[in-house]
Tab-separated table of C-alpha atoms and ligand atoms in Angstrom:
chain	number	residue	atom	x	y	z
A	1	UNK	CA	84.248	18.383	-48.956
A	2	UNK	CA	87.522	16.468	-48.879
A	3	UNK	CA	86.288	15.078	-46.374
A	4	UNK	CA	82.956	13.784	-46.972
A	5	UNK	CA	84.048	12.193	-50.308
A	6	UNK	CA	86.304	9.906	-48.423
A	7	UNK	CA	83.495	9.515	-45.951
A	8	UNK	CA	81.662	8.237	-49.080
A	9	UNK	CA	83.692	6.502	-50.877
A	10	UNK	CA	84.433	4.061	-47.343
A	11	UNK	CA	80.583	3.341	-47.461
A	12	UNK	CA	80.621	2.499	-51.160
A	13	UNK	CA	83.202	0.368	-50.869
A	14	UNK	CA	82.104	-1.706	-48.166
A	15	UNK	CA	78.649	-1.603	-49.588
A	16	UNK	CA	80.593	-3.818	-52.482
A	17	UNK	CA	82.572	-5.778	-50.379
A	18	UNK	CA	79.386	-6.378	-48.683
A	19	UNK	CA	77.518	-7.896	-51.501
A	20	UNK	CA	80.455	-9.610	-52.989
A	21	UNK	CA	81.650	-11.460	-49.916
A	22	UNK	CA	78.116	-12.082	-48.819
A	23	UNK	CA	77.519	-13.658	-51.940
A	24	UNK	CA	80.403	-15.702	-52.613
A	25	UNK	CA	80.207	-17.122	-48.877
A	26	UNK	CA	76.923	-18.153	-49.936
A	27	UNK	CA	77.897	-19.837	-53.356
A	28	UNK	CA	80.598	-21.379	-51.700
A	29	UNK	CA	78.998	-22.463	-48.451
A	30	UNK	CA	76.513	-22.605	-46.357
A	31	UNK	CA	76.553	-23.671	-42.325
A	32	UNK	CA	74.112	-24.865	-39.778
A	33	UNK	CA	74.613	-24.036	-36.117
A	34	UNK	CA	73.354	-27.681	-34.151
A	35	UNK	CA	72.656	-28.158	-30.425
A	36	UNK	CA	73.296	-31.003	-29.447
A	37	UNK	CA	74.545	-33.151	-26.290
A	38	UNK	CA	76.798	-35.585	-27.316
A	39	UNK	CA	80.352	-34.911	-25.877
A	40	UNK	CA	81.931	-37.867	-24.649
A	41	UNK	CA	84.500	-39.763	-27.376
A	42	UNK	CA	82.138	-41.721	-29.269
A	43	UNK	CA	79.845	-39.172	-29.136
A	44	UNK	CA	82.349	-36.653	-30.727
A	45	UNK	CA	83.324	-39.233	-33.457
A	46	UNK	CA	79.478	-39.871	-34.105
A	47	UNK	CA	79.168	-36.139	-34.678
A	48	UNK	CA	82.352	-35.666	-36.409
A	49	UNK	CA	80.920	-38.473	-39.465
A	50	UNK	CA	77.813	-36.626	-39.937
A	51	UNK	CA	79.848	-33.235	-40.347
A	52	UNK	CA	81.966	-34.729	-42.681
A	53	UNK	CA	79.200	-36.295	-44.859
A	54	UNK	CA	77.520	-33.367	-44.799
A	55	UNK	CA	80.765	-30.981	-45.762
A	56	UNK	CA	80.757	-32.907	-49.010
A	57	UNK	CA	77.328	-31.217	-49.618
A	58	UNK	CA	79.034	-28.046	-48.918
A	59	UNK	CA	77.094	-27.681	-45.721
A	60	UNK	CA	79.221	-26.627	-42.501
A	61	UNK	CA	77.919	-28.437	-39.277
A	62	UNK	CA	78.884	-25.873	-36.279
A	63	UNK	CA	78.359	-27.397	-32.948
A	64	UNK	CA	76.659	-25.823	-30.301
A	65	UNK	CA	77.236	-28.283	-27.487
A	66	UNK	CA	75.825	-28.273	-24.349
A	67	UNK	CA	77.584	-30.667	-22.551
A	68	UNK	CA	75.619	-33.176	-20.062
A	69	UNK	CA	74.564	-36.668	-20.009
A	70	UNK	CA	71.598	-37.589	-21.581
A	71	UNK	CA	70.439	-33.692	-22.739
A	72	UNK	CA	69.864	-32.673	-19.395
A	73	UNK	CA	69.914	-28.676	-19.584
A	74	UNK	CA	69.529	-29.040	-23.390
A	75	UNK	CA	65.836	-28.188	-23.309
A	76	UNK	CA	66.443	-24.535	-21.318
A	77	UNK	CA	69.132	-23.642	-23.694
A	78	UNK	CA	67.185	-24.223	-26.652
A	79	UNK	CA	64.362	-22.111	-24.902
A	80	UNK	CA	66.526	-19.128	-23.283
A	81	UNK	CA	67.811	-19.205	-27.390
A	82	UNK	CA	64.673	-19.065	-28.508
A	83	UNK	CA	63.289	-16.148	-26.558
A	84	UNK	CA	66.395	-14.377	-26.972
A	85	UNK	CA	65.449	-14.831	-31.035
A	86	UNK	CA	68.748	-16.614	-31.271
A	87	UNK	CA	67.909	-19.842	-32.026
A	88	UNK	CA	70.281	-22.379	-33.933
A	89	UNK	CA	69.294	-24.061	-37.014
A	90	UNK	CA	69.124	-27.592	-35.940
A	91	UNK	CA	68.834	-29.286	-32.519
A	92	UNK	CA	68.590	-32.714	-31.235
A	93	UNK	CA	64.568	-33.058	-30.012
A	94	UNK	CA	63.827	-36.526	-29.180
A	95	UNK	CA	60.981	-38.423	-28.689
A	96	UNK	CA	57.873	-36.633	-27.356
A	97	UNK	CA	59.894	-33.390	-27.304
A	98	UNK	CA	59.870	-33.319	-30.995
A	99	UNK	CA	56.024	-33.341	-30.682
A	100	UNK	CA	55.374	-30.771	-27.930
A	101	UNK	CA	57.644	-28.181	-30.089
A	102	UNK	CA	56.103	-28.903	-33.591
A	103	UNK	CA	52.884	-28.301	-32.001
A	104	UNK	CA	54.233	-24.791	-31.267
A	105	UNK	CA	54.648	-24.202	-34.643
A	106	UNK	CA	58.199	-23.904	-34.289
A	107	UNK	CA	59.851	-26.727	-36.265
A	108	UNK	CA	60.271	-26.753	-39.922
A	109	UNK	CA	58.497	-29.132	-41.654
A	110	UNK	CA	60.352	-32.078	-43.491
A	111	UNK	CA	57.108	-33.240	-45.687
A	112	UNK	CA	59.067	-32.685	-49.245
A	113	UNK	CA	62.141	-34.289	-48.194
A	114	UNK	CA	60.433	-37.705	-46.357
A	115	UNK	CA	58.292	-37.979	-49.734
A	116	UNK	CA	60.943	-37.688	-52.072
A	117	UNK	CA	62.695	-39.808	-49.899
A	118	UNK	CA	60.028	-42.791	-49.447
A	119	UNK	CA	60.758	-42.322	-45.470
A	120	UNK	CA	57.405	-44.435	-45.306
A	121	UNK	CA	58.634	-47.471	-46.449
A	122	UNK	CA	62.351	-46.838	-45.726
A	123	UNK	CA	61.590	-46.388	-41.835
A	124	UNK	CA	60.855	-48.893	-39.375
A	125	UNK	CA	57.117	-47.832	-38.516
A	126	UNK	CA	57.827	-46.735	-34.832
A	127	UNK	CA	60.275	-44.826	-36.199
A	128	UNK	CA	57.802	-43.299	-38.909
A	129	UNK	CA	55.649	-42.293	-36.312
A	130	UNK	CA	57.843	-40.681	-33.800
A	131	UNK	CA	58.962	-37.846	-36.021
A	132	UNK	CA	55.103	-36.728	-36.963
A	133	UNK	CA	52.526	-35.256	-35.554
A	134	UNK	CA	49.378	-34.310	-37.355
A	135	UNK	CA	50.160	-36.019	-40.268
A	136	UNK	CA	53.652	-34.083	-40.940
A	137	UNK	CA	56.987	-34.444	-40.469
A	138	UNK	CA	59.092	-32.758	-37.962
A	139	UNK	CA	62.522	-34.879	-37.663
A	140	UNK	CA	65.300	-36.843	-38.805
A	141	UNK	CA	65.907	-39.903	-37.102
A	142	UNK	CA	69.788	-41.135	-36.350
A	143	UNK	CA	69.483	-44.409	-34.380
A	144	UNK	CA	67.478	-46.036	-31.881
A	145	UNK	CA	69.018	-46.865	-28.542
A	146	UNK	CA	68.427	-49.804	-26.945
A	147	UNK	CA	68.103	-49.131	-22.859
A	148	UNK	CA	67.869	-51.845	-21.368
A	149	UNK	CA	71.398	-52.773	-21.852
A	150	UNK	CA	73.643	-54.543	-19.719
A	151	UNK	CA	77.188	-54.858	-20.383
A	152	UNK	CA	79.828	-57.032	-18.899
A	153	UNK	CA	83.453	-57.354	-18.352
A	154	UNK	CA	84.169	-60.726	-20.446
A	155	UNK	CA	87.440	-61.072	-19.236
A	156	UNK	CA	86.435	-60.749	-15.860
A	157	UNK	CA	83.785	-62.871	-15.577
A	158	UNK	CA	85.704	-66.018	-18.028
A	159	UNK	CA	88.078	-65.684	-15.018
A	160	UNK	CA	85.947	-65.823	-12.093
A	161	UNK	CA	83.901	-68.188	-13.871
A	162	UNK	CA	81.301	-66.435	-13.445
A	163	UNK	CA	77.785	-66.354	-16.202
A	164	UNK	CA	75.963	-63.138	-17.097
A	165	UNK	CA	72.977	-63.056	-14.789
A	166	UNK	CA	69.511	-62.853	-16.562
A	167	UNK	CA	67.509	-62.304	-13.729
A	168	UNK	CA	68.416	-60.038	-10.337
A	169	UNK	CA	68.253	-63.101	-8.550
A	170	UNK	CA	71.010	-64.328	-10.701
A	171	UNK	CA	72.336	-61.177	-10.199
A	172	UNK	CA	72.418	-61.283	-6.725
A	173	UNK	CA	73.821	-64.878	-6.698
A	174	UNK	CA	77.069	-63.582	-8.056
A	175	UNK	CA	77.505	-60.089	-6.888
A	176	UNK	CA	78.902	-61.249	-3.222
A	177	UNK	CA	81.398	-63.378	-5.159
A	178	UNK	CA	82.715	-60.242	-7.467
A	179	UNK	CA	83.134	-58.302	-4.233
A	180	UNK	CA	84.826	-60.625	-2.273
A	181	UNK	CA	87.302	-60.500	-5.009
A	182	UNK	CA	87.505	-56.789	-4.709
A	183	UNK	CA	85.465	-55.581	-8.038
A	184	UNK	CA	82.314	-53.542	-7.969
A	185	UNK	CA	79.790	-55.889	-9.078
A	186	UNK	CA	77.608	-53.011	-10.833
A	187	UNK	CA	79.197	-49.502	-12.455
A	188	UNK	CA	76.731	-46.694	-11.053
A	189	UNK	CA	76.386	-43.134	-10.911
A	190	UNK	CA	73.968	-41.411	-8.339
A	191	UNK	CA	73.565	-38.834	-11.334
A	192	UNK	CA	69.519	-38.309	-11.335
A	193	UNK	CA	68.846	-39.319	-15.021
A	194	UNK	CA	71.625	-42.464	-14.449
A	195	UNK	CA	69.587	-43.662	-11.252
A	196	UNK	CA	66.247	-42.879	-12.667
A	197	UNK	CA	67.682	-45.125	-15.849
A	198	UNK	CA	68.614	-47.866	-14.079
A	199	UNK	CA	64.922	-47.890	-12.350
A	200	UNK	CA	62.950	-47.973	-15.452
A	201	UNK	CA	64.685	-51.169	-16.307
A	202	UNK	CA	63.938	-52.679	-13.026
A	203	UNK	CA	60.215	-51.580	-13.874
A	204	UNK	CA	60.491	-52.797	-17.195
A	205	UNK	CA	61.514	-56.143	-15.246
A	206	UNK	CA	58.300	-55.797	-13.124
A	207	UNK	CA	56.250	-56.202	-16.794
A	208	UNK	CA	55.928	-54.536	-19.315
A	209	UNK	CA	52.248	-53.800	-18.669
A	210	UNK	CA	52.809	-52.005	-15.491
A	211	UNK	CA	55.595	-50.198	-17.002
A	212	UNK	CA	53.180	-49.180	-19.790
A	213	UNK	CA	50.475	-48.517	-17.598
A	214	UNK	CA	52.737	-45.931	-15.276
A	215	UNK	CA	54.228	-44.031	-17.727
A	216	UNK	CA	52.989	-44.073	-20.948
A	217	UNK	CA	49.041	-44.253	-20.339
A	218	UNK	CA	50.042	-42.673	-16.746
A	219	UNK	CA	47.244	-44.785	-15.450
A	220	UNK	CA	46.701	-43.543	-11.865
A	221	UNK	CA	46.073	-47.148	-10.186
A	222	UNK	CA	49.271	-48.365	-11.569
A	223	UNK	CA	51.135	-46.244	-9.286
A	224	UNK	CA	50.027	-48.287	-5.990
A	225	UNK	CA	50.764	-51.991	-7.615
A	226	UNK	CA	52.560	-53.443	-5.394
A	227	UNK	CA	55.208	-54.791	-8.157
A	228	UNK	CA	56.176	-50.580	-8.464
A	229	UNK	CA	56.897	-50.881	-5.006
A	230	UNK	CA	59.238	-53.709	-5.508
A	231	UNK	CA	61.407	-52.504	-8.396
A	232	UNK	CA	61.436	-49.119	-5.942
A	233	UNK	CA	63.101	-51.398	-3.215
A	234	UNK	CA	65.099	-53.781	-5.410
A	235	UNK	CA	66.670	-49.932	-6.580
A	236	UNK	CA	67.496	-49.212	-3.556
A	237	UNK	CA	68.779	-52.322	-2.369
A	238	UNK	CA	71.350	-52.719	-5.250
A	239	UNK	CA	73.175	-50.037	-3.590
A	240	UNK	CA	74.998	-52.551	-1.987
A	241	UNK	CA	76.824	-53.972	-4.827
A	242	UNK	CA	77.567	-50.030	-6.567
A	243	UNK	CA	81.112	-48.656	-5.670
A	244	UNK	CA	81.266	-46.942	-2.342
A	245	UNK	CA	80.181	-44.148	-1.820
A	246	UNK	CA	78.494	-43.926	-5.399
A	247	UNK	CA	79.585	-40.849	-6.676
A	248	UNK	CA	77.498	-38.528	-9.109
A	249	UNK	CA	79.920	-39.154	-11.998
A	250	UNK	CA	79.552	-38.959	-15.470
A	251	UNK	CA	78.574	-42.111	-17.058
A	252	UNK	CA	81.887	-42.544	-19.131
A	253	UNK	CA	83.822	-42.701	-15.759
A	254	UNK	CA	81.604	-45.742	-15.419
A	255	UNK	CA	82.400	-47.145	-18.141
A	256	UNK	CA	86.139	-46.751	-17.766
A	257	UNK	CA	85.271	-48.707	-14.065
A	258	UNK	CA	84.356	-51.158	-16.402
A	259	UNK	CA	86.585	-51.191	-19.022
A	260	UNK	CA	89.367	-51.424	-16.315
A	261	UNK	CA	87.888	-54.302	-14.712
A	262	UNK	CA	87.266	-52.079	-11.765
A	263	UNK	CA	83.792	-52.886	-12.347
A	264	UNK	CA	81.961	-56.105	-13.731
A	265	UNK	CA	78.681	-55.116	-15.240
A	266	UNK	CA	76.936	-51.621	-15.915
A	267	UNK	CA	73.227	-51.492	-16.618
A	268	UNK	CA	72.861	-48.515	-19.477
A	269	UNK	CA	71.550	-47.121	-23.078
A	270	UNK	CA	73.869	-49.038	-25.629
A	271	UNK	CA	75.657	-45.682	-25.967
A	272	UNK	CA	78.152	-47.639	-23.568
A	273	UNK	CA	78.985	-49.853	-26.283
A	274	UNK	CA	80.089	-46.736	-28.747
A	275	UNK	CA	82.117	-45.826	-25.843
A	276	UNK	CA	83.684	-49.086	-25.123
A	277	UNK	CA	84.395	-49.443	-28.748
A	278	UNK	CA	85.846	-45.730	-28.703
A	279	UNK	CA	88.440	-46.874	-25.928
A	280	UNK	CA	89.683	-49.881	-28.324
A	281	UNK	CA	87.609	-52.853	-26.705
A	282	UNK	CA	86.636	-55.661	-28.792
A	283	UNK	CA	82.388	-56.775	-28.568
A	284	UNK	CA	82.573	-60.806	-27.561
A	285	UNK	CA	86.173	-60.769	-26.832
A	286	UNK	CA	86.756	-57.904	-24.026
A	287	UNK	CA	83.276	-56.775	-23.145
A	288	UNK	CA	79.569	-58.617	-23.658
A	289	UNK	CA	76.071	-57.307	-24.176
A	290	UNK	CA	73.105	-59.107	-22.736
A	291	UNK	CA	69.572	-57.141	-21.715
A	292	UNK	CA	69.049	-55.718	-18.124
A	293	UNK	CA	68.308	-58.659	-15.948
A	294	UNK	CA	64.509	-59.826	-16.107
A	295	UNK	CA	63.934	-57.569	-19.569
A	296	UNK	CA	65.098	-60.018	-22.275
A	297	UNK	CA	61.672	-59.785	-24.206
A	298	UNK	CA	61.575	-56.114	-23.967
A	299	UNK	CA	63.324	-53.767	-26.363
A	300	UNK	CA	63.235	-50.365	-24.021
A	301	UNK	CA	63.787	-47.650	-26.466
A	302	UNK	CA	64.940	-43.745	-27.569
A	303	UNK	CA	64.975	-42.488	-30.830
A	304	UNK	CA	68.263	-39.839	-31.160
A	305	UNK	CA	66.166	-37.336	-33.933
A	306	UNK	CA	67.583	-34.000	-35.334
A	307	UNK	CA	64.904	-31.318	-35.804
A	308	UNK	CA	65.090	-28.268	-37.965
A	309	UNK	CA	64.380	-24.648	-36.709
A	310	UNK	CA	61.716	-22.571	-38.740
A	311	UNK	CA	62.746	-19.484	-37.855
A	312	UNK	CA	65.772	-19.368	-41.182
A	313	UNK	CA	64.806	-19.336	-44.147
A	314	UNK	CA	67.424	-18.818	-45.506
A	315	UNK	CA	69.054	-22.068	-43.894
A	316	UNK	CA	65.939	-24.241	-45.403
A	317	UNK	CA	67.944	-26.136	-48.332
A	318	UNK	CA	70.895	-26.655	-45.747
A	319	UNK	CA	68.319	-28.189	-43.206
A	320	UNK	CA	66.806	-30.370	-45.906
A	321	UNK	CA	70.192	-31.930	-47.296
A	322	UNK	CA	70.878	-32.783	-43.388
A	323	UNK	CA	67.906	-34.470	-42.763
A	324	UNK	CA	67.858	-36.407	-46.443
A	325	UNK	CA	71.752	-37.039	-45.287
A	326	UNK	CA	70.633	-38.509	-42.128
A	327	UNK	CA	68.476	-41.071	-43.881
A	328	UNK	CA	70.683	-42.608	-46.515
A	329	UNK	CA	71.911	-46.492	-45.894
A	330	UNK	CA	75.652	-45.800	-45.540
A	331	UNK	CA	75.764	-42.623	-42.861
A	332	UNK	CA	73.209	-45.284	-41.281
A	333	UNK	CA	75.628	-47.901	-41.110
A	334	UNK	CA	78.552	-45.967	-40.070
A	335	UNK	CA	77.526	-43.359	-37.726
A	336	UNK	CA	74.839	-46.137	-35.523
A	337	UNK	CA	78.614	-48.214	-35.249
A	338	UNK	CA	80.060	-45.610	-33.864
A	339	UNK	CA	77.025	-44.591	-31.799
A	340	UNK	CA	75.857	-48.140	-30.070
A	341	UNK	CA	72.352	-47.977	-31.431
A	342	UNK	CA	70.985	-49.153	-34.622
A	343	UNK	CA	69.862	-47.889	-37.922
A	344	UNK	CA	66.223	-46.496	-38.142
A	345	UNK	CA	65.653	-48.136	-41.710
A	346	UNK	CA	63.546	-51.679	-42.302
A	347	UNK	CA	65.989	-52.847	-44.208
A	348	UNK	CA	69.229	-51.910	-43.030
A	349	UNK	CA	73.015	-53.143	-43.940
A	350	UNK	CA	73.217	-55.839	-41.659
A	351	UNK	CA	76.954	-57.051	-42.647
A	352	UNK	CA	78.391	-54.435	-40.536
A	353	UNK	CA	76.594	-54.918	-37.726
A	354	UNK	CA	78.318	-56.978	-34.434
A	355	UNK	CA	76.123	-59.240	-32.390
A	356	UNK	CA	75.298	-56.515	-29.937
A	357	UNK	CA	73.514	-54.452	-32.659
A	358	UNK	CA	71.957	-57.365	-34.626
A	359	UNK	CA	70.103	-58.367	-31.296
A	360	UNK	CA	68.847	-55.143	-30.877
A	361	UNK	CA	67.616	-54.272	-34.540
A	362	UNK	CA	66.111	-57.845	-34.530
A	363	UNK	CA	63.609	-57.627	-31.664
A	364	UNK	CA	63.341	-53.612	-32.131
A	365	UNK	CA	61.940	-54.562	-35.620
A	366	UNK	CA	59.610	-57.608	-34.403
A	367	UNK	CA	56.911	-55.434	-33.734
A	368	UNK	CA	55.366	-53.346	-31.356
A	369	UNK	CA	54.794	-56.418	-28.611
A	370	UNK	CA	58.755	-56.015	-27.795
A	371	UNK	CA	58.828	-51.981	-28.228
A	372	UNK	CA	58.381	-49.928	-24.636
A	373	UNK	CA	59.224	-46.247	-24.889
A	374	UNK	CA	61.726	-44.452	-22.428
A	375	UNK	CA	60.353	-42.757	-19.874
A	376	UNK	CA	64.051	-41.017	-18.869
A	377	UNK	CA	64.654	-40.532	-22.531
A	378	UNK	CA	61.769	-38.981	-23.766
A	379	UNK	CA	59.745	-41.554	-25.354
A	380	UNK	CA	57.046	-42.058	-23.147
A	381	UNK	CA	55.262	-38.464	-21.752
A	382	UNK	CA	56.268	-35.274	-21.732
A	383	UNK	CA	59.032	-33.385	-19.788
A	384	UNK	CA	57.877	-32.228	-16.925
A	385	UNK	CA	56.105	-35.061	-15.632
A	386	UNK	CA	59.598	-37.034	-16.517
A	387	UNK	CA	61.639	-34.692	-14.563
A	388	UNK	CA	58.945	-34.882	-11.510
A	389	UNK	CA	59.813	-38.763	-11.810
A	390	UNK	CA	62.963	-38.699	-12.115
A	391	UNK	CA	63.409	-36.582	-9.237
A	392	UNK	CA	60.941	-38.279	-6.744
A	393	UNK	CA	63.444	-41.827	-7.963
A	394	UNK	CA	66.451	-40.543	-7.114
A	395	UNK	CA	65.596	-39.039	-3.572
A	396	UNK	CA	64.353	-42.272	-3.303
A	397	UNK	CA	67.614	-43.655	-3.809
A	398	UNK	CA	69.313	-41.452	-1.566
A	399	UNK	CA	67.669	-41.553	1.656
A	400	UNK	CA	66.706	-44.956	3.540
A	401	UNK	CA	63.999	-43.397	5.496
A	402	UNK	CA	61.431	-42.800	2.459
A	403	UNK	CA	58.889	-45.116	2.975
A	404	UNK	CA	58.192	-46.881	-0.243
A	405	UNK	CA	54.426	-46.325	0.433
A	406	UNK	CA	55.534	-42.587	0.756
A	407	UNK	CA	57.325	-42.614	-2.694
A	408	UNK	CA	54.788	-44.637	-4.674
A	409	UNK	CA	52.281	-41.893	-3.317
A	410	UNK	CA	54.313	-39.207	-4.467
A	411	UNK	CA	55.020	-40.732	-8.232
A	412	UNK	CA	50.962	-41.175	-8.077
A	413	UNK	CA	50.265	-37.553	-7.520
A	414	UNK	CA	52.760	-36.494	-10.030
A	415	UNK	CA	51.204	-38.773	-12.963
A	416	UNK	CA	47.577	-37.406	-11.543
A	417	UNK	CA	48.266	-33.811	-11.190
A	418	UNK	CA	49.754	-32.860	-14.750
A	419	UNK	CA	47.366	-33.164	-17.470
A	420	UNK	CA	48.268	-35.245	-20.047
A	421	UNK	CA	48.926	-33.570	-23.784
A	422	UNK	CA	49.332	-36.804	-25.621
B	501	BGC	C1	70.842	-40.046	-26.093
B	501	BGC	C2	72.154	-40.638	-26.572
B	501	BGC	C3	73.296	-40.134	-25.701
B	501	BGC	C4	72.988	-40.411	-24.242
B	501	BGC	C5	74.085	-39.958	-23.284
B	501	BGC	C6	70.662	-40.271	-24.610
B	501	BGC	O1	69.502	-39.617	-24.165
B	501	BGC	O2	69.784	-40.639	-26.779
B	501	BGC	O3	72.392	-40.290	-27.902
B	501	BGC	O4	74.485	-40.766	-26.093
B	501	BGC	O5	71.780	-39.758	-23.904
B	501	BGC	O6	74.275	-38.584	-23.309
């Protein structure tokens, strides 16, 4: 008897402690797991804004990181999680991703808070119609990326006397000089998504109509232009001027290369420039910005977006301060300096912004002429035909004897054989 009144009286009392601490944590704060893929130092500082901001709303951000370049991976966490009915409460979706998993039914939808919001008007329209599908809203956008970036060593090339090349024949016209003097003329990792990055600019330098034709409308005729097989070629050929042997390194060891003047230039998303900025470097006065060679008209894009999980419902007013939070002018302006890329909004704070990120946001917002989706980030079709690409590229890359005939057959099959669900 002694016994099972003791027995009892345990279970009462946590029973109490239950409810009480339960419901205090919940007064006093609430938290939202995110996965995300942003690790390297600007990345973290990026991330580490938005948590703050969003402590002050009492909201805890808890990171669930999955640590590689450009999200590669990211996709089969957030899938294993899923099936394993563990999913986190937020996770960077970009692009068409955001669309393939809302159509799934899986994403919370973000209606209320874009209307009471005005997202409409606030959001540059591209943007606006990225995060939807079917009429409803499904994200919160952070920045847009500019990938067609090429940044430069200023101090490097002021002393060689050397100017920023806007074509690759420019290119090519100074590259013997930088390595006669001993510096890697272009920063380059044989990482697949890195190569395969680098190649959709040289595309992109081909015309933008080809580029759209390939991988946006996936137009199977596209694939045997000859101009495809060119940019293949001119990707190979600019081997020559990457460090030797190109290593499959991450891409902030390139940009070390080129912050230490190991390396002159380094084609790249404008995340380089958070990172640059991260390591102390000063935009105009230790490092430049100027768009890939050949793409200066072209404004080759990604959207970074943060979707909400549907599965918590009890995590719903949590979700919805993040993704108002996301939205409003000041995180904006702060976390897109950190970042590289550029505020989402059609009317942003432009005082803060260097001459890097008012080039960008200028011809991002001139319309849809200038605007060509990623292919490698997500924009432009869905994942698996993107992976098929990017993997066909980069064994291009790597071995000589591919024909290009071989590989532009290959890419053709690939862009034939999936259906498309656009
Ligand atoms: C993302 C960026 C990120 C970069 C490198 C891109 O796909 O949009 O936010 O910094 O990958 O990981």
């Amino acid at each position: 008897m002694k016994h099972i009144d003791h027995h009892i009286l345990r279970k009462a009392l946590a029973a109490v402690c239950l409810a009480a601490c339960a419901g205090g944590v919940a007064a006093r704060e609430q938290s939202l797991q995110v996965l995300h893929w942003w690790k390297s130092a600007s990345e973290r500082q990026a991330v580490g804004m938005i948590a703050r901001r969003l402590g002050e709303h009492d909201v805890r951000w808890r990171d669930a990181l999955v640590p590689s370049g450009s999200g590669v991976g990211a996709g089969i966490v957030l899938r294993s999680r899923m099936l394993a009915k563990d999913a986190p409460e937020v996770a960077q979706l970009n692009g068409i991703v955001v669309r393939d998993w809302a159509r799934l039914g899986l994403l919370l939808e973000l209606d209320a808070v874009a209307a009471a919001g005005k997202w409409d008007k606030l959001l540059l329209p591209t943007v606006a119609a990225t995060i939807k599908h079917d009429g409803h809203v499904y994200a919160a956008p952070l920045g847009i990326h500019r990938i067609n970036s090429m940044f430069y060593n200023r101090q490097l090339m002021l002393r060689l006397g050397l100017a920023v090349p806007a074509t690759w024949a420019e290119f090519e016209r100074i590259a013997p000089r930088l390595q006669r003097a001993g510096i890697v003329p272009l920063a380059q990792s044989s990482e697949p998504w890195q190569v395969a990055t680098l190649f959709e600019t040289m595309v992109l330098a081909e015309g933008a109509d080809l580029y759209r034709s390939l991988f946006h409308r996936r137009d199977a005729a596209a694939y045997a232009d000859p101009r495809l097989g060119a940019a293949l070629l001119r990707l190979r050929s600019a081997k020559r001027w990457m460090g030797s042997p190109i290593r499959e390194s991450n891409w902030v060891d390139s940009v070390r290369e080129l912050a230490e003047g190991r390396a002159a230039m380094m084609v790249m998303g404008d995340w380089v420039k958070g990172e640059l900025l991260a390591r102390g470097l000063a935009v105009d006065e230790d490092f430049g910005c100027a768009a890939a060679p050949g793409t200066g008209r072209y404004h080759l894009y990604n959207v970074d977006t943060l979707s909400m999980l549907g599965a918590h419902a009890e995590a719903r007013a949590a979700q919805e301060k993040l993704a108002a939070l996301a939205l409003s002018p000041s995180l904006q302006a702060d976390y897109n300096m950190i970042k590289g890329s550029v505020p989402v909004l059609a009317n942003p704070a432009r005082a803060k912004m260097d001459a890097c990120a008012r080039a960008s946001w200028q011809l991002f917002s001139s319309g849809t002429a200038a605007q060509v989706p990623s292919l490698v980030h997500r924009m432009a079709t869905d994942e698996i035909v993107r992976d098929a690409i990017v993997a066909e590229v980069h064994r291009f890359f790597l071995n000589d004897s591919v024909p290009v005939e071989d590989a532009q057959r290959r890419l053709g099959t690939i862009a034939r054989t999936y259906i498309k669900t656009q």
